[in-house]
mmCIF file of C-alpha atoms and ligand atoms in Angstrom:
data_model
loop_
_atom_site.group_PDB
_atom_site.id
_atom_site.type_symbol
_atom_site.label_atom_id
_atom_site.label_comp_id
_atom_site.label_asym_id
_atom_site.label_seq_id
_atom_site.Cartn_x
_atom_site.Cartn_y
_atom_site.Cartn_z
ATOM 1 C CA MET A 1 -6.544 4.652 -14.043
ATOM 2 C CA ILE A 2 -4.583 1.555 -14.993
ATOM 3 C CA ILE A 3 -1.116 1.059 -13.563
ATOM 4 C CA ALA A 4 0.622 -1.846 -15.251
ATOM 5 C CA GLY A 5 4.096 -3.280 -14.614
ATOM 6 C CA ASN A 6 5.955 -5.215 -17.272
ATOM 7 C CA PHE A 7 8.729 -7.297 -15.665
ATOM 8 C CA LYS A 8 10.110 -8.456 -19.059
ATOM 9 C CA SER A 9 12.675 -11.254 -18.397
ATOM 10 C CA PHE A 10 13.243 -10.270 -14.778
ATOM 11 C CA LYS A 11 12.238 -12.084 -11.585
ATOM 12 C CA THR A 12 11.592 -15.696 -10.694
ATOM 13 C CA ARG A 13 8.393 -17.362 -9.497
ATOM 14 C CA GLU A 14 9.534 -16.972 -5.875
ATOM 15 C CA GLY A 15 10.604 -13.345 -6.424
ATOM 16 C CA THR A 16 7.290 -12.547 -8.059
ATOM 17 C CA LYS A 17 5.366 -14.054 -5.148
ATOM 18 C CA GLU A 18 7.311 -11.937 -2.651
ATOM 19 C CA TYR A 19 6.721 -8.888 -4.842
ATOM 20 C CA LEU A 20 2.990 -9.565 -5.020
ATOM 21 C CA GLU A 21 2.749 -9.876 -1.252
ATOM 22 C CA LYS A 22 4.448 -6.500 -0.778
ATOM 23 C CA LEU A 23 2.516 -4.753 -3.541
ATOM 24 C CA GLU A 24 -0.850 -6.145 -2.485
ATOM 25 C CA ALA A 25 -0.412 -4.817 1.066
ATOM 26 C CA GLU A 26 0.335 -1.339 -0.292
ATOM 27 C CA VAL A 27 -2.412 -1.018 -2.913
ATOM 28 C CA LEU A 28 -5.252 -2.885 -1.235
ATOM 29 C CA ASN A 29 -7.516 0.150 -1.100
ATOM 30 C CA SER A 30 -6.525 1.722 -4.408
ATOM 31 C CA SER A 31 -9.199 2.900 -6.806
ATOM 32 C CA SER A 32 -6.894 2.143 -9.766
ATOM 33 C CA GLU A 33 -6.602 -1.087 -11.743
ATOM 34 C CA VAL A 34 -3.224 -2.614 -10.843
ATOM 35 C CA VAL A 35 -1.708 -5.351 -12.989
ATOM 36 C CA ILE A 36 1.708 -6.902 -13.271
ATOM 37 C CA PHE A 37 3.128 -8.942 -16.153
ATOM 38 C CA PRO A 38 5.777 -11.342 -14.863
ATOM 39 C CA PRO A 39 7.618 -13.830 -17.133
ATOM 40 C CA SER A 40 5.523 -16.899 -18.069
ATOM 41 C CA THR A 41 7.451 -19.087 -15.609
ATOM 42 C CA ALA A 42 6.340 -16.790 -12.781
ATOM 43 C CA LEU A 43 2.620 -16.708 -13.600
ATOM 44 C CA GLN A 44 0.527 -17.535 -10.574
ATOM 45 C CA SER A 45 -3.019 -17.588 -9.334
ATOM 46 C CA TRP A 46 -3.371 -14.478 -7.275
ATOM 47 C CA LYS A 47 -6.665 -13.461 -5.832
ATOM 48 C CA GLY A 48 -6.515 -9.918 -4.596
ATOM 49 C CA LYS A 49 -6.441 -6.319 -5.669
ATOM 50 C CA VAL A 50 -3.487 -6.897 -7.974
ATOM 51 C CA SER A 51 -4.066 -8.801 -11.217
ATOM 52 C CA VAL A 52 -1.414 -10.923 -12.886
ATOM 53 C CA GLY A 53 -1.242 -10.929 -16.672
ATOM 54 C CA THR A 54 0.916 -12.574 -19.295
ATOM 55 C CA GLN A 55 3.485 -10.751 -21.424
ATOM 56 C CA ASN A 56 2.837 -13.109 -24.292
ATOM 57 C CA ALA A 57 0.958 -16.212 -25.434
ATOM 58 C CA TYR A 58 0.274 -18.009 -28.674
ATOM 59 C CA PRO A 59 -3.239 -17.677 -30.165
ATOM 60 C CA THR A 60 -4.213 -21.291 -29.511
ATOM 61 C CA GLU A 61 -5.927 -23.447 -26.933
ATOM 62 C CA ASN A 62 -2.906 -25.781 -27.004
ATOM 63 C CA GLY A 63 -0.907 -27.517 -29.750
ATOM 64 C CA ALA A 64 2.499 -28.031 -31.365
ATOM 65 C CA PHE A 65 4.019 -24.569 -30.800
ATOM 66 C CA THR A 66 7.374 -25.253 -29.198
ATOM 67 C CA GLY A 67 8.316 -22.718 -26.581
ATOM 68 C CA GLU A 68 4.926 -21.014 -26.554
ATOM 69 C CA ILE A 69 2.003 -21.157 -24.147
ATOM 70 C CA GLY A 70 -1.703 -21.119 -24.990
ATOM 71 C CA LEU A 71 -5.074 -20.789 -23.279
ATOM 72 C CA GLU A 72 -4.806 -24.104 -21.486
ATOM 73 C CA GLN A 73 -1.652 -22.961 -19.672
ATOM 74 C CA LEU A 74 -3.071 -19.511 -18.878
ATOM 75 C CA GLU A 75 -6.317 -20.928 -17.535
ATOM 76 C CA GLU A 76 -4.353 -22.809 -14.894
ATOM 77 C CA PHE A 77 -3.558 -19.423 -13.340
ATOM 78 C CA GLN A 78 -6.862 -17.716 -14.224
ATOM 79 C CA THR A 79 -4.781 -15.199 -16.231
ATOM 80 C CA LYS A 80 -7.045 -12.642 -17.909
ATOM 81 C CA TYR A 81 -4.689 -9.836 -18.984
ATOM 82 C CA ILE A 82 -2.283 -9.999 -21.916
ATOM 83 C CA LEU A 83 0.198 -7.598 -23.505
ATOM 84 C CA ILE A 84 0.063 -7.711 -27.298
ATOM 85 C CA GLY A 85 2.319 -5.921 -29.767
ATOM 86 C CA HIS A 86 5.064 -4.842 -27.376
ATOM 87 C CA SER A 87 7.893 -3.270 -29.363
ATOM 88 C CA GLU A 88 10.400 -5.800 -28.030
ATOM 89 C CA ARG A 89 8.298 -8.576 -29.560
ATOM 90 C CA ARG A 90 7.893 -6.612 -32.768
ATOM 91 C CA GLU A 91 11.596 -5.752 -33.049
ATOM 92 C CA ILE A 92 13.447 -8.686 -31.489
ATOM 93 C CA LEU A 93 10.970 -11.491 -32.173
ATOM 94 C CA LYS A 94 9.860 -10.087 -35.520
ATOM 95 C CA GLU A 95 6.119 -10.121 -34.805
ATOM 96 C CA ARG A 96 4.274 -8.432 -37.626
ATOM 97 C CA ASP A 97 0.977 -6.513 -37.630
ATOM 98 C CA LYS A 98 -0.886 -9.460 -39.169
ATOM 99 C CA PHE A 99 0.181 -11.878 -36.431
ATOM 100 C CA ILE A 100 -0.418 -9.252 -33.765
ATOM 101 C CA ALA A 101 -3.955 -8.849 -35.104
ATOM 102 C CA GLU A 102 -4.433 -12.643 -34.999
ATOM 103 C CA LYS A 103 -3.398 -12.687 -31.375
ATOM 104 C CA PHE A 104 -5.588 -9.678 -30.672
ATOM 105 C CA ASP A 105 -8.655 -11.370 -32.210
ATOM 106 C CA PHE A 106 -8.062 -14.649 -30.460
ATOM 107 C CA PHE A 107 -7.537 -13.222 -26.990
ATOM 108 C CA THR A 108 -10.311 -10.624 -27.146
ATOM 109 C CA GLU A 109 -12.660 -13.397 -28.338
ATOM 110 C CA ASN A 110 -11.579 -15.384 -25.305
ATOM 111 C CA SER A 111 -12.490 -12.477 -22.982
ATOM 112 C CA PHE A 112 -8.942 -11.381 -22.218
ATOM 113 C CA LYS A 113 -8.229 -7.802 -21.212
ATOM 114 C CA VAL A 114 -5.776 -6.845 -23.923
ATOM 115 C CA ILE A 115 -3.244 -4.048 -23.595
ATOM 116 C CA LEU A 116 -2.197 -3.388 -27.184
ATOM 117 C CA CYS A 117 1.183 -1.651 -27.449
ATOM 118 C CA ILE A 118 1.969 0.687 -30.307
ATOM 119 C CA GLY A 119 4.769 3.191 -30.792
ATOM 120 C CA GLU A 120 7.122 4.752 -33.302
ATOM 121 C CA SER A 121 10.898 4.711 -33.780
ATOM 122 C CA LEU A 122 13.114 7.753 -33.299
ATOM 123 C CA GLU A 123 13.459 8.166 -37.079
ATOM 124 C CA ILE A 124 9.734 8.552 -37.421
ATOM 125 C CA ARG A 125 9.472 10.892 -34.417
ATOM 126 C CA ARG A 126 12.101 13.124 -36.042
ATOM 127 C CA GLU A 127 9.811 13.529 -39.059
ATOM 128 C CA GLY A 128 7.153 15.137 -36.845
ATOM 129 C CA GLU A 129 3.853 14.327 -35.210
ATOM 130 C CA GLU A 130 1.916 13.864 -38.406
ATOM 131 C CA LYS A 131 4.225 11.018 -39.460
ATOM 132 C CA VAL A 132 4.017 9.517 -35.976
ATOM 133 C CA LEU A 133 0.221 9.479 -36.220
ATOM 134 C CA GLU A 134 0.336 7.961 -39.693
ATOM 135 C CA PHE A 135 2.565 5.203 -38.350
ATOM 136 C CA LEU A 136 0.365 4.545 -35.304
ATOM 137 C CA ASN A 137 -2.684 4.432 -37.549
ATOM 138 C CA ARG A 138 -0.987 1.783 -39.641
ATOM 139 C CA GLN A 139 -0.244 -0.260 -36.533
ATOM 140 C CA LEU A 140 -3.975 -0.105 -35.735
ATOM 141 C CA GLU A 141 -5.166 -0.869 -39.268
ATOM 142 C CA LYS A 142 -5.728 -4.602 -38.741
ATOM 143 C CA ILE A 143 -7.112 -4.144 -35.227
ATOM 144 C CA ASP A 144 -10.867 -4.394 -34.763
ATOM 145 C CA LEU A 145 -11.684 -1.175 -32.910
ATOM 146 C CA SER A 146 -15.152 -2.407 -32.029
ATOM 147 C CA LYS A 147 -13.537 -4.762 -29.476
ATOM 148 C CA ASP A 148 -12.992 -3.786 -25.855
ATOM 149 C CA PHE A 149 -9.281 -3.231 -25.127
ATOM 150 C CA VAL A 150 -6.711 -0.729 -23.897
ATOM 151 C CA ILE A 151 -3.983 0.962 -25.926
ATOM 152 C CA ALA A 152 -0.486 1.585 -24.571
ATOM 153 C CA TYR A 153 1.376 4.270 -26.489
ATOM 154 C CA GLU A 154 5.058 3.443 -26.100
ATOM 155 C CA PRO A 155 7.528 5.288 -28.335
ATOM 156 C CA ILE A 156 10.294 2.745 -28.968
ATOM 157 C CA TRP A 157 13.000 5.323 -28.384
ATOM 158 C CA ALA A 158 11.658 6.037 -24.883
ATOM 159 C CA ILE A 159 11.675 2.416 -23.728
ATOM 160 C CA GLY A 160 14.454 1.654 -21.270
ATOM 161 C CA THR A 161 16.407 4.741 -22.334
ATOM 162 C CA GLY A 162 15.491 7.213 -19.602
ATOM 163 C CA ILE A 163 14.334 9.615 -22.347
ATOM 164 C CA THR A 164 10.676 10.552 -22.697
ATOM 165 C CA PRO A 165 8.828 12.779 -25.147
ATOM 166 C CA THR A 166 7.797 16.153 -23.704
ATOM 167 C CA LEU A 167 4.560 16.190 -21.742
ATOM 168 C CA GLN A 168 2.855 18.078 -24.556
ATOM 169 C CA GLU A 169 4.056 15.528 -27.099
ATOM 170 C CA ILE A 170 2.726 12.679 -24.971
ATOM 171 C CA ASP A 171 -0.642 14.298 -24.333
ATOM 172 C CA SER A 172 -1.107 15.290 -27.928
ATOM 173 C CA ILE A 173 -0.653 11.685 -29.129
ATOM 174 C CA LEU A 174 -2.799 10.279 -26.327
ATOM 175 C CA GLU A 175 -5.580 12.713 -27.215
ATOM 176 C CA LYS A 176 -5.513 11.705 -30.870
ATOM 177 C CA LEU A 177 -5.455 8.006 -30.045
ATOM 178 C CA HIS A 178 -8.428 8.547 -27.752
ATOM 179 C CA LYS A 179 -10.373 10.255 -30.518
ATOM 180 C CA LEU A 180 -9.436 7.653 -33.066
ATOM 181 C CA SER A 181 -10.172 4.578 -30.980
ATOM 182 C CA GLY A 182 -12.489 5.576 -28.159
ATOM 183 C CA LYS A 183 -10.317 3.401 -25.889
ATOM 184 C CA LYS A 184 -8.414 4.041 -22.688
ATOM 185 C CA VAL A 185 -4.859 5.041 -23.575
ATOM 186 C CA LEU A 186 -1.799 4.441 -21.380
ATOM 187 C CA TYR A 187 1.639 5.911 -21.809
ATOM 188 C CA GLY A 188 4.769 3.772 -21.507
ATOM 189 C CA GLY A 189 8.503 4.407 -21.949
ATOM 190 C CA SER A 190 10.865 5.397 -19.127
ATOM 191 C CA VAL A 191 8.073 6.069 -16.660
ATOM 192 C CA LYS A 192 9.539 6.277 -13.182
ATOM 193 C CA LEU A 193 8.501 7.529 -9.804
ATOM 194 C CA SER A 194 10.000 10.966 -10.433
ATOM 195 C CA ASN A 195 8.068 11.654 -13.664
ATOM 196 C CA SER A 196 4.889 9.721 -12.902
ATOM 197 C CA VAL A 197 2.979 12.636 -11.276
ATOM 198 C CA GLU A 198 3.268 14.813 -14.348
ATOM 199 C CA ILE A 199 2.565 12.005 -16.824
ATOM 200 C CA LEU A 200 -0.427 10.657 -14.892
ATOM 201 C CA SER A 201 -1.794 14.208 -14.534
ATOM 202 C CA LEU A 202 -1.981 14.725 -18.294
ATOM 203 C CA PRO A 203 -5.611 15.243 -19.303
ATOM 204 C CA ASN A 204 -5.627 12.357 -21.794
ATOM 205 C CA CYS A 205 -3.612 9.851 -19.783
ATOM 206 C CA ASP A 206 -5.572 6.864 -18.448
ATOM 207 C CA GLY A 207 -2.551 5.235 -16.809
ATOM 208 C CA VAL A 208 0.939 3.959 -17.410
ATOM 209 C CA LEU A 209 2.765 0.816 -18.520
ATOM 210 C CA VAL A 210 5.999 0.672 -16.547
ATOM 211 C CA GLY A 211 9.021 -1.527 -17.273
ATOM 212 C CA GLY A 212 12.226 -1.068 -15.289
ATOM 213 C CA ALA A 213 10.690 1.108 -12.578
ATOM 214 C CA SER A 214 8.013 -1.486 -11.815
ATOM 215 C CA LEU A 215 10.544 -3.988 -10.508
ATOM 216 C CA GLU A 216 10.682 -2.419 -7.053
ATOM 217 C CA PRO A 217 7.263 -3.019 -5.426
ATOM 218 C CA LEU A 218 7.300 -0.008 -3.109
ATOM 219 C CA ASP A 219 8.128 2.418 -5.926
ATOM 220 C CA PHE A 220 5.463 0.834 -8.082
ATOM 221 C CA ALA A 221 2.973 1.098 -5.207
ATOM 222 C CA LYS A 222 3.779 4.817 -4.927
ATOM 223 C CA MET A 223 2.909 5.261 -8.598
ATOM 224 C CA VAL A 224 -0.447 3.603 -7.847
ATOM 225 C CA SER A 225 -1.072 6.107 -5.016
ATOM 226 C CA ILE A 226 -0.184 8.961 -7.369
ATOM 227 C CA ALA A 227 -2.695 7.611 -9.900
ATOM 228 C CA ASP A 228 -5.341 7.515 -7.170
ATOM 229 C CA GLU A 229 -4.582 11.111 -6.221
ATOM 230 C CA VAL A 230 -4.709 12.524 -9.746
ATOM 231 C CA GLN A 231 -7.730 10.379 -10.690
ATOM 232 C CA LYS A 232 -9.688 12.287 -13.290
HETATM 233 P P1 PGA B 1 10.574 1.042 -19.473
HETATM 234 O O1 PGA B 1 9.753 -0.021 -20.342
HETATM 235 O O2 PGA B 1 9.606 1.611 -18.449
HETATM 236 O O3 PGA B 1 11.670 0.259 -18.828
HETATM 237 O O4 PGA B 1 11.062 2.086 -20.385
HETATM 238 C C1 PGA B 1 8.401 0.184 -20.669
HETATM 239 C C2 PGA B 1 7.883 -0.975 -21.473
HETATM 240 O O5 PGA B 1 8.658 -1.598 -22.222
HETATM 241 O O6 PGA B 1 6.710 -1.327 -21.386
#
């Protein structure tokens, strides 16, 4: 199981360090893969059970890309995980499939563990599962499925809203993504302590990508214990 926490634009370097100390103590003996994604300013070298990944980076070693960071900056912290294609970057920062694929190619070629996020809007979900799958397929079209990576299925309408698809809806999509890609598939979108047992217990769920509910280390640690317990 993979339990990943996306801090988005929350927490400072100091706050992230305190968080890591608390989380590490709780999950030390976990059989799950535990990774947090703090803001770039809070990246740090952390040698322990918990891995620290980056929410974003530019597909370059270094160069004239104002406001972005590249491999050189990530290497300073031995960062090896990256989120690519998160819906907030697609929607707010206007990242398109072509650019997402460029990032994907660059970071997989540089041995990063990529969590590729895909997910549909509410309009598409209302048209039914077939349309959702068509849309997700399109988001994967430029992605080289022969590479080693993890998919996070995150319906946009479930992110930060407290609303989630039904368990059957989640499992059905995860199952199809599994079949299509042969990759591990995580679910993300309003995962919290109270719904994590049922989501993590779904037959096709390989873990979760948690936003808001990952900000409290003890709650996040409890989700890791749940993942250990339901380990399939
Ligand atoms: P949320 O965010 O858990 O706050 O809904 C999930 C995500 O954006 O990855």
